[in-house]
């Protein structure tokens, strides 16, 4: 039996046009989602690459500081007034050449500062009480906590290295470096593009540096 449709061929042509166009309505959101997934993957890869570069730079900085402190622990002397003045002069010149350090110094095992790149008052002590016990328990380069330097009043992160006696495993003092966190902030900004943000935190969750 034949059926007659109002409009005849016109209706059939309209249906064909609609069916032909329908896959486009389906493919457009699928294509858009694929593009979004690609963009997200690229952004993730870029973020990972930037983070790895920052980590690599910080590791290099730690290695350089370890070398500096090890050298100081072997070369410096502070036993009498002449030695002490020479110690301060050497540290002062080194800090002038090294903008990453807010200070360099030597402390005894009670935390009293014996020698510093900057003039100190009598009986000035480190304000990181956990640093010395940690160095004595594990005598190697040790990273301290966020602090405000009692000498420069700048935000710092201390790194410490044992000064040993001639006999093995015998620590007589501790060499330390105060990493200037303002310098670290500037370094992060220089490493990253303007639209990137990264933060460095210590083990207590204190923000040591932020790129913005």
PDB file of N, CA and C in Angstrom, residues 14-15 29 52-53 59 64 75 77 79 84 89 95 100 110 119 121 128 133 137 151 154 161 164 173 184 187 193 198:
ATOM      1  N   UNK A  14      14.297  16.876   3.521  1.00  0.00           N
ATOM      2  CA  UNK A  14      14.556  17.508   4.810  1.00  0.00           C
ATOM      3  C   UNK A  14      15.048  16.500   5.818  1.00  0.00           C
ATOM      4  N   UNK A  15      14.439  15.296   5.815  1.00  0.00           N
ATOM      5  CA  UNK A  15      14.872  14.244   6.728  1.00  0.00           C
ATOM      6  C   UNK A  15      16.298  13.811   6.443  1.00  0.00           C
ATOM      7  N   UNK A  29      30.969  18.007  20.459  1.00  0.00           N
ATOM      8  CA  UNK A  29      31.392  17.904  21.862  1.00  0.00           C
ATOM      9  C   UNK A  29      32.479  16.863  22.073  1.00  0.00           C
ATOM     10  N   UNK A  52      60.509  19.755  38.075  1.00  0.00           N
ATOM     11  CA  UNK A  52      61.772  19.017  38.054  1.00  0.00           C
ATOM     12  C   UNK A  52      62.959  19.952  37.915  1.00  0.00           C
ATOM     13  N   UNK A  53      62.803  21.021  37.136  1.00  0.00           N
ATOM     14  CA  UNK A  53      63.885  21.992  36.995  1.00  0.00           C
ATOM     15  C   UNK A  53      64.166  22.698  38.321  1.00  0.00           C
ATOM     16  N   UNK A  59      68.639  21.031  44.518  1.00  0.00           N
ATOM     17  CA  UNK A  59      69.612  19.994  44.853  1.00  0.00           C
ATOM     18  C   UNK A  59      71.027  20.480  44.594  1.00  0.00           C
ATOM     19  N   UNK A  64      76.262  22.516  46.621  1.00  0.00           N
ATOM     20  CA  UNK A  64      77.249  23.589  46.681  1.00  0.00           C
ATOM     21  C   UNK A  64      77.444  24.073  48.117  1.00  0.00           C
ATOM     22  N   UNK A  75      89.110  24.481  57.240  1.00  0.00           N
ATOM     23  CA  UNK A  75      90.092  25.548  57.093  1.00  0.00           C
ATOM     24  C   UNK A  75      90.040  26.606  58.192  1.00  0.00           C
ATOM     25  N   UNK A  77      89.738  28.624  61.759  1.00  0.00           N
ATOM     26  CA  UNK A  77      90.139  28.479  63.155  1.00  0.00           C
ATOM     27  C   UNK A  77      89.613  29.690  63.920  1.00  0.00           C
ATOM     28  N   UNK A  79      90.170  29.875  67.689  1.00  0.00           N
ATOM     29  CA  UNK A  79      90.564  29.563  69.058  1.00  0.00           C
ATOM     30  C   UNK A  79      90.997  30.785  69.855  1.00  0.00           C
ATOM     31  N   UNK A  84      89.973  34.430  65.448  1.00  0.00           N
ATOM     32  CA  UNK A  84      88.570  34.821  65.358  1.00  0.00           C
ATOM     33  C   UNK A  84      88.372  35.950  64.353  1.00  0.00           C
ATOM     34  N   UNK A  89      86.686  37.681  58.890  1.00  0.00           N
ATOM     35  CA  UNK A  89      87.039  38.309  57.615  1.00  0.00           C
ATOM     36  C   UNK A  89      86.801  37.368  56.439  1.00  0.00           C
ATOM     37  N   UNK A  95      80.474  35.751  51.983  1.00  0.00           N
ATOM     38  CA  UNK A  95      79.067  36.169  51.888  1.00  0.00           C
ATOM     39  C   UNK A  95      78.899  37.281  50.849  1.00  0.00           C
ATOM     40  N   UNK A 100      73.292  34.236  47.824  1.00  0.00           N
ATOM     41  CA  UNK A 100      72.314  33.273  48.345  1.00  0.00           C
ATOM     42  C   UNK A 100      72.389  33.100  49.858  1.00  0.00           C
ATOM     43  N   UNK A 110      76.644  24.032  72.097  1.00  0.00           N
ATOM     44  CA  UNK A 110      75.536  24.605  72.859  1.00  0.00           C
ATOM     45  C   UNK A 110      74.747  25.629  72.028  1.00  0.00           C
ATOM     46  N   UNK A 119      79.170  41.063  62.440  1.00  0.00           N
ATOM     47  CA  UNK A 119      79.500  41.264  63.857  1.00  0.00           C
ATOM     48  C   UNK A 119      78.396  40.726  64.765  1.00  0.00           C
ATOM     49  N   UNK A 121      76.975  40.110  68.944  1.00  0.00           N
ATOM     50  CA  UNK A 121      77.072  40.494  70.342  1.00  0.00           C
ATOM     51  C   UNK A 121      77.498  39.284  71.157  1.00  0.00           C
ATOM     52  N   UNK A 128      67.412  27.973  66.367  1.00  0.00           N
ATOM     53  CA  UNK A 128      66.885  26.682  65.886  1.00  0.00           C
ATOM     54  C   UNK A 128      67.424  25.607  66.830  1.00  0.00           C
ATOM     55  N   UNK A 133      71.222  18.973  67.820  1.00  0.00           N
ATOM     56  CA  UNK A 133      71.036  17.549  68.126  1.00  0.00           C
ATOM     57  C   UNK A 133      70.906  16.681  66.883  1.00  0.00           C
ATOM     58  N   UNK A 137      73.404  13.657  65.925  1.00  0.00           N
ATOM     59  CA  UNK A 137      72.850  12.313  65.751  1.00  0.00           C
ATOM     60  C   UNK A 137      73.196  11.735  64.384  1.00  0.00           C
ATOM     61  N   UNK A 151      70.806  37.950  63.717  1.00  0.00           N
ATOM     62  CA  UNK A 151      71.831  38.932  63.344  1.00  0.00           C
ATOM     63  C   UNK A 151      71.314  39.875  62.252  1.00  0.00           C
ATOM     64  N   UNK A 154      66.581  38.731  58.841  1.00  0.00           N
ATOM     65  CA  UNK A 154      65.982  38.302  57.585  1.00  0.00           C
ATOM     66  C   UNK A 154      65.417  36.885  57.738  1.00  0.00           C
ATOM     67  N   UNK A 161      76.724  21.757  59.075  1.00  0.00           N
ATOM     68  CA  UNK A 161      77.678  20.678  58.765  1.00  0.00           C
ATOM     69  C   UNK A 161      78.632  20.530  59.954  1.00  0.00           C
ATOM     70  N   UNK A 164      84.644  18.396  62.703  1.00  0.00           N
ATOM     71  CA  UNK A 164      85.111  17.234  63.460  1.00  0.00           C
ATOM     72  C   UNK A 164      86.502  17.445  64.037  1.00  0.00           C
ATOM     73  N   UNK A 173      82.367  21.329  66.794  1.00  0.00           N
ATOM     74  CA  UNK A 173      81.614  22.547  66.500  1.00  0.00           C
ATOM     75  C   UNK A 173      80.768  22.283  65.249  1.00  0.00           C
ATOM     76  N   UNK A 184      65.936  33.285  47.469  1.00  0.00           N
ATOM     77  CA  UNK A 184      65.300  32.091  46.924  1.00  0.00           C
ATOM     78  C   UNK A 184      64.008  32.448  46.192  1.00  0.00           C
ATOM     79  N   UNK A 187      64.943  33.832  42.849  1.00  0.00           N
ATOM     80  CA  UNK A 187      65.429  32.758  41.977  1.00  0.00           C
ATOM     81  C   UNK A 187      64.269  31.987  41.367  1.00  0.00           C
ATOM     82  N   UNK A 193      57.882  30.811  34.088  1.00  0.00           N
ATOM     83  CA  UNK A 193      57.161  31.780  33.260  1.00  0.00           C
ATOM     84  C   UNK A 193      56.160  32.559  34.114  1.00  0.00           C
ATOM     85  N   UNK A 198      54.773  28.311  42.014  1.00  0.00           N
ATOM     86  CA  UNK A 198      55.280  27.167  42.765  1.00  0.00           C
ATOM     87  C   UNK A 198      55.679  27.647  44.164  1.00  0.00           C
TER      88      UNK A 198
END
